[in-house]
PDB file of C-alpha atoms in Angstrom:
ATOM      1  CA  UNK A   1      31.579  31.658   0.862  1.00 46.00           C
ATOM      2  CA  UNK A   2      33.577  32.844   3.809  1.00 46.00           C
ATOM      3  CA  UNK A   3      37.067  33.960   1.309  1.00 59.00           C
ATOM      4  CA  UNK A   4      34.590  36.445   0.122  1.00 78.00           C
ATOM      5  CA  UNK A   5      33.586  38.152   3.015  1.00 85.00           C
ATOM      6  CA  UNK A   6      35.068  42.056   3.626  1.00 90.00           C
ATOM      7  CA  UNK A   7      37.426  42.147   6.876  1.00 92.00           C
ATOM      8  CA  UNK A   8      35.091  44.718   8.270  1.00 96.00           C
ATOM      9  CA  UNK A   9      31.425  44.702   8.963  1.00 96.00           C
ATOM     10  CA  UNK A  10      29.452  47.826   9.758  1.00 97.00           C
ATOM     11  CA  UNK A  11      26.077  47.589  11.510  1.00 98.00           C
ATOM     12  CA  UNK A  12      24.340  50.453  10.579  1.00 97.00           C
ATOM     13  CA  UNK A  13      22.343  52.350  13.328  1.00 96.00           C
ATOM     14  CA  UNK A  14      20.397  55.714  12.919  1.00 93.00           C
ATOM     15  CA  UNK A  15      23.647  58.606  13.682  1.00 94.00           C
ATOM     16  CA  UNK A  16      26.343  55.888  12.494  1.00 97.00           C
ATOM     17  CA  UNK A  17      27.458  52.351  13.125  1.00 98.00           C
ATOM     18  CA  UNK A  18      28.617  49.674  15.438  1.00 98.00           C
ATOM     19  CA  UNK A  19      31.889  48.163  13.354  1.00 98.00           C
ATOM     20  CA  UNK A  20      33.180  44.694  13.360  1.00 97.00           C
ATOM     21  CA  UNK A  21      35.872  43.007  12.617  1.00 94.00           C
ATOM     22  CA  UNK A  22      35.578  39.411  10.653  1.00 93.00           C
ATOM     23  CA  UNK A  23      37.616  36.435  11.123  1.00 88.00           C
ATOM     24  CA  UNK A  24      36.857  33.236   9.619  1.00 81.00           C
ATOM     25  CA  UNK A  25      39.897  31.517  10.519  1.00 79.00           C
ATOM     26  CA  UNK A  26      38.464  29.424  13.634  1.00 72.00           C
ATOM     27  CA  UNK A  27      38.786  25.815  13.454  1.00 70.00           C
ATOM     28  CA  UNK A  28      35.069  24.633  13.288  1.00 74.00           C
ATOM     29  CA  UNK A  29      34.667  27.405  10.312  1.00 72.00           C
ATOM     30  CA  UNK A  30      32.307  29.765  12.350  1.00 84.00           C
ATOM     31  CA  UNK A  31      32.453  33.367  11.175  1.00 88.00           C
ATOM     32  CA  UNK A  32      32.814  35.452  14.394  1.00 90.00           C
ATOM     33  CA  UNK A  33      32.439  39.186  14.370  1.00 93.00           C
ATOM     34  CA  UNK A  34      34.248  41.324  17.456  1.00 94.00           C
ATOM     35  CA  UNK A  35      33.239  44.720  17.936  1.00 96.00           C
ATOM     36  CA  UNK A  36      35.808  46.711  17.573  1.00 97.00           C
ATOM     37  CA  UNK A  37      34.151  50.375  17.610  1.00 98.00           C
ATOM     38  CA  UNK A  38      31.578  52.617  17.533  1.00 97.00           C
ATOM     39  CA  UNK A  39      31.203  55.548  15.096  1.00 98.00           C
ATOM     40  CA  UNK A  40      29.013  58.589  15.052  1.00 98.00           C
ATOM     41  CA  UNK A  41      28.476  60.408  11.825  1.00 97.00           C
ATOM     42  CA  UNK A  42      26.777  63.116  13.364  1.00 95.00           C
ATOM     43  CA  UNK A  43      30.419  64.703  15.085  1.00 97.00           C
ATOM     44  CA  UNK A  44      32.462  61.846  13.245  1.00 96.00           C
ATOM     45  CA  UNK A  45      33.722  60.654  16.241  1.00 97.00           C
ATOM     46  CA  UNK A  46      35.132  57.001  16.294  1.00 98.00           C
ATOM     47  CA  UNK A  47      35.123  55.252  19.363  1.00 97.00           C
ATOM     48  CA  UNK A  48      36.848  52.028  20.304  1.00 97.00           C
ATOM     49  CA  UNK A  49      34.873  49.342  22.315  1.00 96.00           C
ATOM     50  CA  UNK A  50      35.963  48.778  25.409  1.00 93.00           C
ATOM     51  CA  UNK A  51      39.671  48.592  26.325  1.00 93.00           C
ATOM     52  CA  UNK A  52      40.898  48.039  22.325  1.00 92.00           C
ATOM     53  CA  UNK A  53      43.016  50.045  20.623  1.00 95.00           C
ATOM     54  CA  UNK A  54      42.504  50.582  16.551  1.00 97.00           C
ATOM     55  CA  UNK A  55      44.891  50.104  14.220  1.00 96.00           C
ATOM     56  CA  UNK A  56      45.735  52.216  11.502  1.00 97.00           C
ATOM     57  CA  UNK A  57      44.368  50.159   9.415  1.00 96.00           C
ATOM     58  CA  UNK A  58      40.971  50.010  11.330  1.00 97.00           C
ATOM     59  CA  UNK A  59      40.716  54.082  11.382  1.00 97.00           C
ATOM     60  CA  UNK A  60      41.417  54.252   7.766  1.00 97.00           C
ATOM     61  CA  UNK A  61      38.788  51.550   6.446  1.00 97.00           C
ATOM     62  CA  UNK A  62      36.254  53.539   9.477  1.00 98.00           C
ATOM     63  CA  UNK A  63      37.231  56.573   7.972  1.00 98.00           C
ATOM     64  CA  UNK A  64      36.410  55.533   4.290  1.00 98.00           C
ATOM     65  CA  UNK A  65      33.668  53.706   5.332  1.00 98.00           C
ATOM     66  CA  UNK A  66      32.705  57.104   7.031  1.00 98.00           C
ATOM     67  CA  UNK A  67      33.172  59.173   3.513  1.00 98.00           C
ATOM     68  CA  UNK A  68      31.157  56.395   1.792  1.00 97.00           C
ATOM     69  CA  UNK A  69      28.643  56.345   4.296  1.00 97.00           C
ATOM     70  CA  UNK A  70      27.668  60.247   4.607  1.00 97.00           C
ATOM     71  CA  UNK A  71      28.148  60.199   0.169  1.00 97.00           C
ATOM     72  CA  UNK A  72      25.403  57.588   0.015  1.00 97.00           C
ATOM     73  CA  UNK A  73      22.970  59.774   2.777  1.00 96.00           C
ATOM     74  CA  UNK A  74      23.806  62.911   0.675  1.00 97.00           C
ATOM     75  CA  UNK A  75      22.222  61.188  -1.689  1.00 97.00           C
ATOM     76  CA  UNK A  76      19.496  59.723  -0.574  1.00 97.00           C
ATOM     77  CA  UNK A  77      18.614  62.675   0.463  1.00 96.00           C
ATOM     78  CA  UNK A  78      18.380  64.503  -2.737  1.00 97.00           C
ATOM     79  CA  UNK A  79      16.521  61.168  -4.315  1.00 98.00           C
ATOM     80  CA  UNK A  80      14.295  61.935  -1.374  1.00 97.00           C
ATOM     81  CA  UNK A  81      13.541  65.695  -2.402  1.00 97.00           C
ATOM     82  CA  UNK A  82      13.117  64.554  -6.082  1.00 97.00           C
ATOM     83  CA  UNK A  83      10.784  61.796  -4.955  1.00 98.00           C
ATOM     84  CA  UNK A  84       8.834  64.907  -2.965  1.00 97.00           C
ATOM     85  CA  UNK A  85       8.424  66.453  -6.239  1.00 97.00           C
ATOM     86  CA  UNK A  86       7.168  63.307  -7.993  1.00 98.00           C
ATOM     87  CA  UNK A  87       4.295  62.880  -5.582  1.00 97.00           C
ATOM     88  CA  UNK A  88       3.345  66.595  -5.471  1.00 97.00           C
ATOM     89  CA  UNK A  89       2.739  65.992  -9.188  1.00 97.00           C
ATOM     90  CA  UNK A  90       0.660  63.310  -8.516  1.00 98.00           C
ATOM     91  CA  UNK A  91      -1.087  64.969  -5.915  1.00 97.00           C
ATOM     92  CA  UNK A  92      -2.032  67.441  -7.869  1.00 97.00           C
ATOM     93  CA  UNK A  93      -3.410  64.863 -10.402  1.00 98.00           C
ATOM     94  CA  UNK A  94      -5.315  63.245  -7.517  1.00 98.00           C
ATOM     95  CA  UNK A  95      -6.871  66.849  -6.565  1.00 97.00           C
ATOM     96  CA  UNK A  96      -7.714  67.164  -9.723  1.00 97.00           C
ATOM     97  CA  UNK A  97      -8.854  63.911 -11.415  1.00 97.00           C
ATOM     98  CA  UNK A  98      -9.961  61.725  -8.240  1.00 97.00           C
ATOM     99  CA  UNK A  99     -10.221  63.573  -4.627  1.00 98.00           C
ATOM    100  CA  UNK A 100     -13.671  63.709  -3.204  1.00 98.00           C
ATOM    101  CA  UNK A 101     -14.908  67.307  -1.975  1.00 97.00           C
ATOM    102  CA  UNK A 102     -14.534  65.427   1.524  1.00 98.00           C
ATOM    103  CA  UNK A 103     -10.764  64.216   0.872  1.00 98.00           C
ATOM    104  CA  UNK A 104      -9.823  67.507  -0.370  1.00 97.00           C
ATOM    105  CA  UNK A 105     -11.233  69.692   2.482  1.00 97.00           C
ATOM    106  CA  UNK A 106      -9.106  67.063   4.756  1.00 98.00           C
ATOM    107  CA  UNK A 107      -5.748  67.727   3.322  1.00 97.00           C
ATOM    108  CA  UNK A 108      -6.099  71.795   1.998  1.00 97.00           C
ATOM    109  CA  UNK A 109      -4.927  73.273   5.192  1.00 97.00           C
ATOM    110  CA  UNK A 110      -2.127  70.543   5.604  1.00 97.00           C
ATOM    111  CA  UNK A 111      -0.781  71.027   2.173  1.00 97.00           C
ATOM    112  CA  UNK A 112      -0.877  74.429   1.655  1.00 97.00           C
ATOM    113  CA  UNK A 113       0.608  75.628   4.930  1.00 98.00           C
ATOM    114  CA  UNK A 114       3.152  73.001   3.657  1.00 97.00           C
ATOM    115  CA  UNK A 115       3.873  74.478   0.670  1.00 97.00           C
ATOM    116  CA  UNK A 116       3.736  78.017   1.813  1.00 97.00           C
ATOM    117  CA  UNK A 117       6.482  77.254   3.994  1.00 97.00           C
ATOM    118  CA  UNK A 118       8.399  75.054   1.739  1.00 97.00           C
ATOM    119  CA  UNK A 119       8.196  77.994  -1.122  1.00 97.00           C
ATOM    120  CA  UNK A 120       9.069  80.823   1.748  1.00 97.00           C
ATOM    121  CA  UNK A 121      12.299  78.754   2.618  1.00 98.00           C
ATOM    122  CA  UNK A 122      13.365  77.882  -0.783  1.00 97.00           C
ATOM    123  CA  UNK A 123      12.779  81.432  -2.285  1.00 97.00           C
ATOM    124  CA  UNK A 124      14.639  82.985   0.657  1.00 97.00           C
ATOM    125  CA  UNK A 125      17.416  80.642   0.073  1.00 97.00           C
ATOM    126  CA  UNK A 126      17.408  81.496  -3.697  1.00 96.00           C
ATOM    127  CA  UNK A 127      17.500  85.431  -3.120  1.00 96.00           C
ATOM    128  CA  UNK A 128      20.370  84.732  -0.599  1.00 96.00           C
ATOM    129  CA  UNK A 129      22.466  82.750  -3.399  1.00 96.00           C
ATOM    130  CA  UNK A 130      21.301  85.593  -5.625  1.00 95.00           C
ATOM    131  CA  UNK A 131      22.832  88.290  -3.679  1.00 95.00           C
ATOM    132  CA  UNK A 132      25.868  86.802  -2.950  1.00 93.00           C
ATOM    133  CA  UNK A 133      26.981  86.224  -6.761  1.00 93.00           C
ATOM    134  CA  UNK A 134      26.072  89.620  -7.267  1.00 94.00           C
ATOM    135  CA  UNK A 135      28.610  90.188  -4.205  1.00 93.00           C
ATOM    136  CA  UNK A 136      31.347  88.249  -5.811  1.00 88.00           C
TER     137      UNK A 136
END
């Protein structure tokens, strides 16, 4: 098991990850994991722990580890949005088929003033893309 681990480890953490470096080589075949850094996708800033000093090699598997990471999130978040969509359909369905008079007076306000924002922002942002083709 322990030929197949990666030489890096990266604990994820909500704005990046604390990274670690793998070495199964001790004599009573422990796996031990040394922080070697800190990294903050948010302003991509890599910091080493404590008084080390990374390697090339480290910063360049951070830094793919870094592109991977913030592909991945992209999307997510686009799976996310498409999910959104999926349960707006069935929420409509629900409204439609199965919501009580009581449910649906809970959750009008909430949903409309939802979607009126959500179609404000989105139409806005079309119109802008609009106009700047038409620019071009």
């Amino acid at each position: 098991m322990t030929s197949d681990l990666p030489d890096y480890y990266f604990r994820v953490r909500e704005n990046g990850a604390f990274v670690f470096r793998i070495d199964t080589t001790s004599r009573d075949r422990r796996i031990e994991m040394e922080q070697i850094a800190i990294v903050n996708m948010r302003n991509g800033e890599i910091r080493p722990h404590g008084d080390r000093r990374l390697s090339p090699e480290d910063l360049e598997r951070i830094r793919a580890w870094m592109e991977e990471r913030a592909d991945l999130l992209a999307r997510r978040e686009v799976d996310d949005i498409l999910r959104t969509v999926d349960h707006l359909n069935l929420t409509a369905q629900w409204a439609q088929s199965r919501a009580t008079d009581a449910q649906i007076d809970a959750v009008t306000d909430a949903l409309l003033m939802a979607m009126h924002d959500l179609r404000s922002v989105l139409v806005r942002k079309k119109a802008d893309r609009l106009m700047k083709a038409a620019r071009d």
